[in-house]
GROMACS .gro file of C-alpha atoms in nm:
model
  467
    1UNK     CA    1  -4.874 -14.194   6.274
    2UNK     CA    2  -4.786 -14.448   6.543
    3UNK     CA    3  -4.464 -14.530   6.716
    4UNK     CA    4  -4.412 -14.839   6.927
    5UNK     CA    5  -4.238 -14.759   7.252
    6UNK     CA    6  -3.979 -14.998   7.397
    7UNK     CA    7  -4.007 -15.211   7.708
    8UNK     CA    8  -4.359 -15.326   7.634
    9UNK     CA    9  -4.519 -14.984   7.651
   10UNK     CA   10  -4.850 -14.922   7.480
   11UNK     CA   11  -4.856 -14.792   7.124
   12UNK     CA   12  -4.918 -14.418   7.128
   13UNK     CA   13  -4.978 -14.160   6.859
   14UNK     CA   14  -4.681 -13.935   6.779
   15UNK     CA   15  -4.646 -13.682   7.059
   16UNK     CA   16  -4.737 -13.363   6.884
   17UNK     CA   17  -4.645 -13.149   7.180
   18UNK     CA   18  -4.346 -13.295   7.053
   19UNK     CA   19  -4.429 -13.185   6.698
   20UNK     CA   20  -4.428 -12.810   6.704
   21UNK     CA   21  -4.427 -12.631   6.370
   22UNK     CA   22  -4.156 -12.476   6.160
   23UNK     CA   23  -4.235 -12.134   6.297
   24UNK     CA   24  -3.900 -11.963   6.298
   25UNK     CA   25  -3.635 -11.929   6.036
   26UNK     CA   26  -3.867 -11.992   5.741
   27UNK     CA   27  -4.135 -11.731   5.795
   28UNK     CA   28  -4.170 -11.497   5.502
   29UNK     CA   29  -4.137 -11.122   5.484
   30UNK     CA   30  -4.370 -10.956   5.732
   31UNK     CA   31  -4.654 -10.741   5.612
   32UNK     CA   32  -4.737 -10.430   5.807
   33UNK     CA   33  -5.095 -10.413   5.936
   34UNK     CA   34  -5.306 -10.112   6.010
   35UNK     CA   35  -5.227 -10.024   6.371
   36UNK     CA   36  -5.460  -9.864   6.618
   37UNK     CA   37  -5.324  -9.589   6.836
   38UNK     CA   38  -5.576  -9.607   7.117
   39UNK     CA   39  -5.551  -9.800   7.441
   40UNK     CA   40  -5.674 -10.159   7.448
   41UNK     CA   41  -5.811 -10.246   7.792
   42UNK     CA   42  -6.040 -10.515   7.643
   43UNK     CA   43  -6.298 -10.460   7.912
   44UNK     CA   44  -6.513 -10.737   7.766
   45UNK     CA   45  -6.232 -10.986   7.827
   46UNK     CA   46  -6.184 -10.927   8.199
   47UNK     CA   47  -6.132 -11.287   8.308
   48UNK     CA   48  -6.022 -11.303   8.669
   49UNK     CA   49  -5.648 -11.318   8.620
   50UNK     CA   50  -5.621 -11.358   8.996
   51UNK     CA   51  -5.783 -11.701   8.960
   52UNK     CA   52  -5.440 -11.828   8.856
   53UNK     CA   53  -5.314 -11.752   9.207
   54UNK     CA   54  -5.586 -11.938   9.394
   55UNK     CA   55  -5.520 -12.242   9.603
   56UNK     CA   56  -5.818 -12.473   9.592
   57UNK     CA   57  -6.005 -12.475   9.922
   58UNK     CA   58  -6.098 -12.840   9.903
   59UNK     CA   59  -6.294 -13.017  10.176
   60UNK     CA   60  -6.230 -13.378  10.078
   61UNK     CA   61  -5.971 -13.627  10.196
   62UNK     CA   62  -5.610 -13.519  10.236
   63UNK     CA   63  -5.351 -13.778  10.136
   64UNK     CA   64  -4.988 -13.750  10.242
   65UNK     CA   65  -4.690 -13.869  10.041
   66UNK     CA   66  -4.332 -13.880  10.172
   67UNK     CA   67  -3.993 -13.990  10.050
   68UNK     CA   68  -3.978 -14.205  10.363
   69UNK     CA   69  -4.337 -14.331  10.338
   70UNK     CA   70  -4.478 -14.670  10.246
   71UNK     CA   71  -4.757 -14.750  10.002
   72UNK     CA   72  -4.892 -15.002  10.253
   73UNK     CA   73  -4.980 -14.710  10.484
   74UNK     CA   74  -5.324 -14.549  10.474
   75UNK     CA   75  -5.185 -14.212  10.358
   76UNK     CA   76  -5.414 -14.015  10.589
   77UNK     CA   77  -5.146 -13.844  10.799
   78UNK     CA   78  -4.786 -13.732  10.775
   79UNK     CA   79  -4.682 -14.023  10.997
   80UNK     CA   80  -4.863 -14.277  10.775
   81UNK     CA   81  -4.775 -14.129  10.436
   82UNK     CA   82  -4.762 -14.316  10.108
   83UNK     CA   83  -4.426 -14.354   9.935
   84UNK     CA   84  -4.548 -14.282   9.579
   85UNK     CA   85  -4.761 -14.000   9.448
   86UNK     CA   86  -4.925 -14.250   9.214
   87UNK     CA   87  -5.072 -14.441   9.508
   88UNK     CA   88  -5.257 -14.127   9.614
   89UNK     CA   89  -5.351 -14.037   9.255
   90UNK     CA   90  -5.524 -14.372   9.215
   91UNK     CA   91  -5.748 -14.299   9.516
   92UNK     CA   92  -5.845 -13.935   9.463
   93UNK     CA   93  -6.203 -13.817   9.445
   94UNK     CA   94  -6.339 -13.464   9.385
   95UNK     CA   95  -6.226 -13.229   9.659
   96UNK     CA   96  -5.922 -13.433   9.763
   97UNK     CA   97  -5.575 -13.291   9.824
   98UNK     CA   98  -5.246 -13.474   9.784
   99UNK     CA   99  -4.980 -13.315  10.007
  100UNK     CA  100  -4.632 -13.413   9.889
  101UNK     CA  101  -4.354 -13.403  10.146
  102UNK     CA  102  -3.976 -13.396  10.107
  103UNK     CA  103  -3.829 -13.672   9.899
  104UNK     CA  104  -3.730 -13.767   9.546
  105UNK     CA  105  -3.998 -13.935   9.339
  106UNK     CA  106  -3.886 -14.140   9.037
  107UNK     CA  107  -4.052 -14.337   8.763
  108UNK     CA  108  -4.082 -14.714   8.788
  109UNK     CA  109  -4.155 -14.748   8.414
  110UNK     CA  110  -4.081 -14.545   8.099
  111UNK     CA  111  -4.427 -14.389   8.100
  112UNK     CA  112  -4.436 -14.130   8.380
  113UNK     CA  113  -4.387 -14.074   8.751
  114UNK     CA  114  -4.744 -13.951   8.809
  115UNK     CA  115  -5.034 -14.043   8.578
  116UNK     CA  116  -5.345 -13.837   8.660
  117UNK     CA  117  -5.670 -13.972   8.516
  118UNK     CA  118  -5.925 -13.896   8.792
  119UNK     CA  119  -6.118 -13.567   8.782
  120UNK     CA  120  -6.245 -13.319   9.032
  121UNK     CA  121  -6.541 -13.097   8.955
  122UNK     CA  122  -6.617 -12.725   8.943
  123UNK     CA  123  -6.679 -12.704   9.318
  124UNK     CA  124  -6.421 -12.961   9.428
  125UNK     CA  125  -6.089 -12.961   9.249
  126UNK     CA  126  -5.826 -13.228   9.306
  127UNK     CA  127  -5.503 -13.062   9.418
  128UNK     CA  128  -5.148 -13.195   9.413
  129UNK     CA  129  -4.918 -12.963   9.602
  130UNK     CA  130  -4.606 -12.944   9.812
  131UNK     CA  131  -4.666 -12.981  10.184
  132UNK     CA  132  -4.606 -12.639  10.346
  133UNK     CA  133  -4.236 -12.598  10.417
  134UNK     CA  134  -4.137 -12.896  10.200
  135UNK     CA  135  -3.956 -12.912   9.864
  136UNK     CA  136  -4.037 -13.243   9.696
  137UNK     CA  137  -3.877 -13.331   9.365
  138UNK     CA  138  -4.012 -13.546   9.083
  139UNK     CA  139  -3.706 -13.670   8.893
  140UNK     CA  140  -3.747 -13.891   8.591
  141UNK     CA  141  -3.610 -14.042   8.272
  142UNK     CA  142  -3.955 -14.133   8.142
  143UNK     CA  143  -4.184 -13.979   7.881
  144UNK     CA  144  -4.335 -13.748   8.145
  145UNK     CA  145  -4.277 -13.639   8.500
  146UNK     CA  146  -4.648 -13.565   8.540
  147UNK     CA  147  -4.905 -13.659   8.275
  148UNK     CA  148  -5.272 -13.554   8.286
  149UNK     CA  149  -5.468 -13.781   8.054
  150UNK     CA  150  -5.804 -13.945   7.978
  151UNK     CA  151  -5.992 -13.620   8.015
  152UNK     CA  152  -5.892 -13.558   8.375
  153UNK     CA  153  -6.021 -13.211   8.464
  154UNK     CA  154  -6.038 -12.969   8.757
  155UNK     CA  155  -5.680 -13.052   8.852
  156UNK     CA  156  -5.425 -12.827   9.020
  157UNK     CA  157  -5.049 -12.891   9.030
  158UNK     CA  158  -4.885 -12.651   9.275
  159UNK     CA  159  -4.538 -12.591   9.414
  160UNK     CA  160  -4.357 -12.900   9.286
  161UNK     CA  161  -4.018 -12.944   9.125
  162UNK     CA  162  -4.004 -13.161   8.813
  163UNK     CA  163  -3.660 -13.247   8.675
  164UNK     CA  164  -3.587 -13.446   8.362
  165UNK     CA  165  -3.294 -13.647   8.234
  166UNK     CA  166  -3.071 -13.384   8.071
  167UNK     CA  167  -2.790 -13.428   8.323
  168UNK     CA  168  -2.746 -13.787   8.207
  169UNK     CA  169  -2.740 -13.708   7.835
  170UNK     CA  170  -2.451 -13.578   7.628
  171UNK     CA  171  -2.502 -13.380   7.310
  172UNK     CA  172  -2.313 -13.650   7.119
  173UNK     CA  173  -2.554 -13.916   7.248
  174UNK     CA  174  -2.855 -13.699   7.161
  175UNK     CA  175  -2.720 -13.651   6.810
  176UNK     CA  176  -2.682 -14.025   6.774
  177UNK     CA  177  -3.054 -14.051   6.857
  178UNK     CA  178  -3.172 -13.779   6.617
  179UNK     CA  179  -3.384 -14.027   6.417
  180UNK     CA  180  -3.513 -14.216   6.720
  181UNK     CA  181  -3.857 -14.085   6.814
  182UNK     CA  182  -3.912 -14.365   7.064
  183UNK     CA  183  -3.641 -14.288   7.317
  184UNK     CA  184  -3.779 -14.137   7.640
  185UNK     CA  185  -3.426 -14.070   7.765
  186UNK     CA  186  -3.388 -13.788   7.513
  187UNK     CA  187  -3.752 -13.702   7.439
  188UNK     CA  188  -3.903 -13.699   7.788
  189UNK     CA  189  -4.121 -13.408   7.903
  190UNK     CA  190  -4.178 -13.248   8.243
  191UNK     CA  191  -4.555 -13.176   8.272
  192UNK     CA  192  -4.809 -13.268   8.003
  193UNK     CA  193  -5.186 -13.251   7.963
  194UNK     CA  194  -5.271 -13.444   7.647
  195UNK     CA  195  -5.623 -13.442   7.505
  196UNK     CA  196  -5.567 -13.626   7.178
  197UNK     CA  197  -5.703 -13.960   7.290
  198UNK     CA  198  -5.934 -14.099   7.558
  199UNK     CA  199  -6.091 -13.760   7.636
  200UNK     CA  200  -5.977 -13.399   7.660
  201UNK     CA  201  -5.896 -13.210   7.977
  202UNK     CA  202  -6.029 -12.874   8.091
  203UNK     CA  203  -5.987 -12.657   8.396
  204UNK     CA  204  -5.624 -12.730   8.478
  205UNK     CA  205  -5.402 -12.504   8.693
  206UNK     CA  206  -5.025 -12.545   8.685
  207UNK     CA  207  -4.893 -12.305   8.949
  208UNK     CA  208  -4.564 -12.215   9.115
  209UNK     CA  209  -4.364 -12.514   8.993
  210UNK     CA  210  -3.996 -12.544   8.902
  211UNK     CA  211  -3.980 -12.732   8.571
  212UNK     CA  212  -3.641 -12.804   8.422
  213UNK     CA  213  -3.389 -13.025   8.243
  214UNK     CA  214  -3.635 -13.222   8.034
  215UNK     CA  215  -3.501 -13.317   7.692
  216UNK     CA  216  -3.851 -13.259   7.556
  217UNK     CA  217  -4.099 -12.989   7.657
  218UNK     CA  218  -4.129 -12.815   7.991
  219UNK     CA  219  -4.507 -12.761   8.022
  220UNK     CA  220  -4.708 -12.901   7.730
  221UNK     CA  221  -5.083 -12.844   7.692
  222UNK     CA  222  -5.247 -13.033   7.404
  223UNK     CA  223  -5.611 -13.008   7.288
  224UNK     CA  224  -5.737 -12.880   7.622
  225UNK     CA  225  -5.943 -12.585   7.750
  226UNK     CA  226  -5.953 -12.348   8.049
  227UNK     CA  227  -5.586 -12.374   8.139
  228UNK     CA  228  -5.390 -12.151   8.376
  229UNK     CA  229  -5.010 -12.168   8.379
  230UNK     CA  230  -4.892 -11.920   8.642
  231UNK     CA  231  -4.586 -11.850   8.852
  232UNK     CA  232  -4.366 -12.129   8.716
  233UNK     CA  233  -3.991 -12.128   8.655
  234UNK     CA  234  -3.927 -12.321   8.334
  235UNK     CA  235  -3.570 -12.366   8.213
  236UNK     CA  236  -3.318 -12.595   8.041
  237UNK     CA  237  -3.585 -12.786   7.849
  238UNK     CA  238  -3.619 -12.894   7.483
  239UNK     CA  239  -3.245 -12.964   7.449
  240UNK     CA  240  -3.237 -13.320   7.319
  241UNK     CA  241  -3.575 -13.416   7.177
  242UNK     CA  242  -3.627 -13.482   6.805
  243UNK     CA  243  -3.972 -13.321   6.826
  244UNK     CA  244  -3.900 -12.944   6.834
  245UNK     CA  245  -4.018 -12.860   7.186
  246UNK     CA  246  -4.035 -12.538   7.388
  247UNK     CA  247  -4.048 -12.424   7.750
  248UNK     CA  248  -4.426 -12.363   7.766
  249UNK     CA  249  -4.649 -12.463   7.477
  250UNK     CA  250  -5.024 -12.462   7.417
  251UNK     CA  251  -5.099 -12.667   7.106
  252UNK     CA  252  -5.438 -12.696   6.933
  253UNK     CA  253  -5.660 -12.546   7.201
  254UNK     CA  254  -6.003 -12.710   7.222
  255UNK     CA  255  -6.346 -12.547   7.246
  256UNK     CA  256  -6.505 -12.731   7.539
  257UNK     CA  257  -6.797 -12.486   7.520
  258UNK     CA  258  -6.914 -12.187   7.313
  259UNK     CA  259  -6.787 -11.924   7.557
  260UNK     CA  260  -6.594 -11.642   7.389
  261UNK     CA  261  -6.598 -11.401   7.684
  262UNK     CA  262  -6.303 -11.359   7.916
  263UNK     CA  263  -5.972 -11.541   7.908
  264UNK     CA  264  -5.990 -11.918   7.897
  265UNK     CA  265  -5.619 -11.984   7.840
  266UNK     CA  266  -5.384 -11.794   8.074
  267UNK     CA  267  -5.003 -11.790   8.077
  268UNK     CA  268  -4.889 -11.540   8.338
  269UNK     CA  269  -4.604 -11.457   8.576
  270UNK     CA  270  -4.373 -11.730   8.449
  271UNK     CA  271  -3.995 -11.714   8.412
  272UNK     CA  272  -3.871 -11.909   8.110
  273UNK     CA  273  -3.507 -11.927   8.008
  274UNK     CA  274  -3.247 -12.143   7.836
  275UNK     CA  275  -3.506 -12.361   7.667
  276UNK     CA  276  -3.338 -12.451   7.343
  277UNK     CA  277  -3.365 -12.701   7.059
  278UNK     CA  278  -3.022 -12.857   6.995
  279UNK     CA  279  -3.140 -13.152   6.786
  280UNK     CA  280  -3.308 -13.103   6.448
  281UNK     CA  281  -3.681 -13.161   6.428
  282UNK     CA  282  -3.726 -13.512   6.292
  283UNK     CA  283  -3.997 -13.394   6.049
  284UNK     CA  284  -3.782 -13.133   5.870
  285UNK     CA  285  -3.420 -13.189   5.966
  286UNK     CA  286  -3.396 -12.827   6.087
  287UNK     CA  287  -3.384 -12.623   6.409
  288UNK     CA  288  -3.723 -12.452   6.442
  289UNK     CA  289  -3.827 -12.398   6.805
  290UNK     CA  290  -3.693 -12.396   7.159
  291UNK     CA  291  -3.919 -12.103   7.248
  292UNK     CA  292  -3.986 -11.964   7.592
  293UNK     CA  293  -4.363 -11.960   7.530
  294UNK     CA  294  -4.559 -12.056   7.218
  295UNK     CA  295  -4.934 -12.044   7.147
  296UNK     CA  296  -4.941 -12.295   6.867
  297UNK     CA  297  -5.200 -12.386   6.603
  298UNK     CA  298  -5.515 -12.293   6.790
  299UNK     CA  299  -5.673 -12.304   6.443
  300UNK     CA  300  -5.627 -12.683   6.456
  301UNK     CA  301  -5.480 -12.718   6.109
  302UNK     CA  302  -5.214 -12.980   6.178
  303UNK     CA  303  -5.197 -13.358   6.213
  304UNK     CA  304  -5.550 -13.414   6.089
  305UNK     CA  305  -5.722 -13.229   6.374
  306UNK     CA  306  -6.096 -13.172   6.320
  307UNK     CA  307  -6.148 -12.952   6.628
  308UNK     CA  308  -6.185 -12.629   6.429
  309UNK     CA  309  -6.065 -12.283   6.526
  310UNK     CA  310  -6.039 -12.211   6.894
  311UNK     CA  311  -6.282 -11.929   6.976
  312UNK     CA  312  -6.171 -11.850   7.330
  313UNK     CA  313  -5.923 -11.577   7.417
  314UNK     CA  314  -5.569 -11.632   7.543
  315UNK     CA  315  -5.375 -11.404   7.777
  316UNK     CA  316  -4.993 -11.410   7.791
  317UNK     CA  317  -4.890 -11.151   8.050
  318UNK     CA  318  -4.621 -11.059   8.305
  319UNK     CA  319  -4.379 -11.323   8.182
  320UNK     CA  320  -4.001 -11.283   8.196
  321UNK     CA  321  -3.847 -11.479   7.909
  322UNK     CA  322  -3.481 -11.466   7.822
  323UNK     CA  323  -3.194 -11.648   7.650
  324UNK     CA  324  -3.414 -11.909   7.489
  325UNK     CA  325  -3.304 -12.065   7.162
  326UNK     CA  326  -3.617 -11.960   6.975
  327UNK     CA  327  -3.851 -11.671   7.046
  328UNK     CA  328  -3.934 -11.539   7.388
  329UNK     CA  329  -4.308 -11.551   7.308
  330UNK     CA  330  -4.501 -11.598   6.989
  331UNK     CA  331  -4.835 -11.697   6.844
  332UNK     CA  332  -4.836 -11.930   6.544
  333UNK     CA  333  -5.150 -12.021   6.348
  334UNK     CA  334  -5.352 -11.882   6.640
  335UNK     CA  335  -5.619 -11.618   6.697
  336UNK     CA  336  -5.752 -11.403   6.982
  337UNK     CA  337  -5.428 -11.371   7.177
  338UNK     CA  338  -5.324 -11.079   7.402
  339UNK     CA  339  -4.949 -11.061   7.470
  340UNK     CA  340  -4.906 -10.782   7.722
  341UNK     CA  341  -4.662 -10.661   7.990
  342UNK     CA  342  -4.387 -10.914   7.914
  343UNK     CA  343  -4.011 -10.871   7.918
  344UNK     CA  344  -3.823 -11.063   7.646
  345UNK     CA  345  -3.443 -11.040   7.646
  346UNK     CA  346  -3.179 -11.193   7.418
  347UNK     CA  347  -3.389 -11.478   7.289
  348UNK     CA  348  -3.313 -11.628   6.944
  349UNK     CA  349  -2.994 -11.773   7.091
  350UNK     CA  350  -2.994 -12.043   6.823
  351UNK     CA  351  -2.788 -11.920   6.526
  352UNK     CA  352  -3.048 -12.063   6.286
  353UNK     CA  353  -3.331 -11.852   6.431
  354UNK     CA  354  -3.406 -11.481   6.410
  355UNK     CA  355  -3.786 -11.466   6.416
  356UNK     CA  356  -3.811 -11.218   6.701
  357UNK     CA  357  -3.831 -11.166   7.074
  358UNK     CA  358  -4.213 -11.150   7.061
  359UNK     CA  359  -4.413 -11.188   6.742
  360UNK     CA  360  -4.708 -11.337   6.555
  361UNK     CA  361  -4.693 -11.561   6.248
  362UNK     CA  362  -4.991 -11.674   6.039
  363UNK     CA  363  -5.224 -11.550   6.310
  364UNK     CA  364  -5.500 -11.293   6.359
  365UNK     CA  365  -5.644 -11.070   6.632
  366UNK     CA  366  -5.319 -11.063   6.830
  367UNK     CA  367  -5.249 -10.762   7.053
  368UNK     CA  368  -4.885 -10.711   7.150
  369UNK     CA  369  -4.881 -10.425   7.400
  370UNK     CA  370  -4.665 -10.292   7.685
  371UNK     CA  371  -4.377 -10.532   7.623
  372UNK     CA  372  -3.999 -10.486   7.637
  373UNK     CA  373  -3.803 -10.634   7.345
  374UNK     CA  374  -3.425 -10.657   7.396
  375UNK     CA  375  -3.276 -10.824   7.092
  376UNK     CA  376  -2.942 -10.921   6.947
  377UNK     CA  377  -2.823 -10.653   6.703
  378UNK     CA  378  -2.924 -10.747   6.350
  379UNK     CA  379  -3.185 -11.005   6.449
  380UNK     CA  380  -3.557 -10.936   6.433
  381UNK     CA  381  -3.734 -10.777   6.724
  382UNK     CA  382  -4.082 -10.871   6.604
  383UNK     CA  383  -4.293 -10.958   6.301
  384UNK     CA  384  -4.635 -11.061   6.178
  385UNK     CA  385  -4.566 -11.284   5.882
  386UNK     CA  386  -4.879 -11.375   5.683
  387UNK     CA  387  -5.100 -11.243   5.963
  388UNK     CA  388  -5.389 -10.999   5.988
  389UNK     CA  389  -5.520 -10.765   6.257
  390UNK     CA  390  -5.195 -10.769   6.456
  391UNK     CA  391  -5.146 -10.470   6.687
  392UNK     CA  392  -4.808 -10.361   6.823
  393UNK     CA  393  -4.819 -10.055   7.049
  394UNK     CA  394  -4.669  -9.907   7.366
  395UNK     CA  395  -4.368 -10.139   7.343
  396UNK     CA  396  -3.997 -10.064   7.396
  397UNK     CA  397  -3.731 -10.193   7.154
  398UNK     CA  398  -3.366 -10.200   7.254
  399UNK     CA  399  -3.016 -10.314   7.155
  400UNK     CA  400  -3.024 -10.268   6.779
  401UNK     CA  401  -3.254 -10.541   6.654
  402UNK     CA  402  -3.463 -10.512   6.338
  403UNK     CA  403  -3.808 -10.365   6.409
  404UNK     CA  404  -4.032 -10.516   6.143
  405UNK     CA  405  -4.354 -10.359   6.272
  406UNK     CA  406  -4.368 -10.043   6.484
  407UNK     CA  407  -4.676  -9.906   6.654
  408UNK     CA  408  -4.757  -9.538   6.688
  409UNK     CA  409  -4.662  -9.531   7.057
  410UNK     CA  410  -4.371  -9.774   7.044
  411UNK     CA  411  -4.035  -9.648   7.174
  412UNK     CA  412  -3.675  -9.724   7.076
  413UNK     CA  413  -3.474  -9.680   7.396
  414UNK     CA  414  -3.263  -9.852   7.659
  415UNK     CA  415  -3.518  -9.983   7.914
  416UNK     CA  416  -3.267  -9.930   8.197
  417UNK     CA  417  -3.276 -10.267   8.368
  418UNK     CA  418  -3.144 -10.289   8.723
  419UNK     CA  419  -2.879 -10.545   8.624
  420UNK     CA  420  -2.890 -10.693   8.274
  421UNK     CA  421  -2.585 -10.915   8.325
  422UNK     CA  422  -2.749 -11.079   8.628
  423UNK     CA  423  -3.088 -11.114   8.457
  424UNK     CA  424  -3.249 -10.861   8.689
  425UNK     CA  425  -3.500 -10.696   8.459
  426UNK     CA  426  -3.663 -10.465   8.711
  427UNK     CA  427  -3.667 -10.100   8.607
  428UNK     CA  428  -3.437  -9.825   8.731
  429UNK     CA  429  -3.589  -9.494   8.837
  430UNK     CA  430  -3.493  -9.331   8.506
  431UNK     CA  431  -3.638  -9.602   8.282
  432UNK     CA  432  -3.834  -9.476   7.979
  433UNK     CA  433  -4.076  -9.765   8.042
  434UNK     CA  434  -4.223  -9.598   8.352
  435UNK     CA  435  -4.579  -9.466   8.303
  436UNK     CA  436  -4.557  -9.520   7.925
  437UNK     CA  437  -4.781  -9.824   7.891
  438UNK     CA  438  -5.140  -9.829   7.780
  439UNK     CA  439  -5.416  -9.900   8.033
  440UNK     CA  440  -5.468 -10.276   8.015
  441UNK     CA  441  -5.682 -10.322   8.321
  442UNK     CA  442  -5.717 -10.700   8.292
  443UNK     CA  443  -5.360 -10.722   8.425
  444UNK     CA  444  -5.382 -10.583   8.779
  445UNK     CA  445  -5.041 -10.687   8.917
  446UNK     CA  446  -4.688 -10.730   8.784
  447UNK     CA  447  -4.449 -11.026   8.778
  448UNK     CA  448  -4.349 -10.963   9.140
  449UNK     CA  449  -4.709 -10.933   9.257
  450UNK     CA  450  -4.705 -10.554   9.288
  451UNK     CA  451  -5.022 -10.372   9.192
  452UNK     CA  452  -5.051 -10.201   8.853
  453UNK     CA  453  -5.027  -9.910   8.815
  454UNK     CA  454  -4.807  -9.784   9.097
  455UNK     CA  455  -4.752  -9.436   8.952
  456UNK     CA  456  -4.935  -9.208   8.713
  457UNK     CA  457  -4.965  -9.475   8.449
  458UNK     CA  458  -4.893  -9.837   8.359
  459UNK     CA  459  -4.527  -9.928   8.313
  460UNK     CA  460  -4.403 -10.123   8.010
  461UNK     CA  461  -4.266 -10.472   8.071
  462UNK     CA  462  -4.319 -10.744   8.329
  463UNK     CA  463  -4.219 -10.522   8.624
  464UNK     CA  464  -4.397 -10.215   8.759
  465UNK     CA  465  -4.143  -9.972   8.903
  466UNK     CA  466  -4.176  -9.935   9.281
  467UNK     CA  467  -4.102  -9.593   9.430
   0.00000   0.00000   0.00000
């Protein structure tokens, strides 16, 4: 399907990051799988989770960009900085770094502020990051704040703020646009890597960014491989788009190689909140998404994809996800996913949705371990609708939600957060989560960077209690 964008833009295929499935609200009755009661360290999947924290040690050219710069400068020093990030992006070679200084960076067209199409390589990544001590902001009303396209790979985005157009949109205006899939004012996204045309991307790191107020998705990864999304704060996204977006989404992961060892897709240490779908999905006329984090259709069943099932393994760990319209975290039509050491609180804010705080739907080989579920009374905590080989264990369920599937070592108890009303989900000294988790040694630190375990055993949830 094609849509023709206004203002002379190129014709693009329908943004399927924008077309997330009907996951919640229509999933059928869950079936209870056979649960294992042993620990699940997955020692054969010990991808270096710490890789997501690395800053590329590049040895190429450093380009400087400043809100007071000029694109006629040479960009080689802070005093001769470019004015636009795009000017630097058009010059980058493997090993280069783009240091972005204070300033506000806006789009000059309805496409994007920064369009990244040039690749690094395995030994020389291209890095876009905030200059030390600076807080640059990309602010846009385009389709994307940052778009990685045309197979650009070995790219790192680090320490930037990307803000969308929500502040300039009213709910009444968004509702008037509910059948308009070609309006970037309501459908724009914050950060996107899109592999559906002109080549697929691999080896992308999206680290330590603040991503917010985009009417479409926050961080969207489409048909890509070897992706790390770590340490980001993702909030107030998905409000106004007609395409059923979420805070962080990985859609139709792509097998760039035959590797099935270790984690290739990593979503860790992120805070996602208040991502919510307020406008019905144009495909169904219903509210379906607005999730904190979704691993979506890695089987590649939708929109005519011929990529086949993704064979790599995905890790979703140490995330704090709360007050999203849809789920906190879930896997849909996806396999080989480990969802461990997360804290999910009062998600399913949308009245139409009650799929769960963390769950799997139409998926297989999903391990859901060491998580805290804090649900609305009467709404689902979890589920595994039409799924197989789904393991729930060593989790805590609280606040009266419906536990569809319960593992042998799962606990129903108040997790004893430090301050629930202020969204401080650290554990008090008397928390039943302390030392009750299973040994999942691939996750060596907690959300705050503290080492796991700190006591006799692993704690449940995103935070390890500190004595």
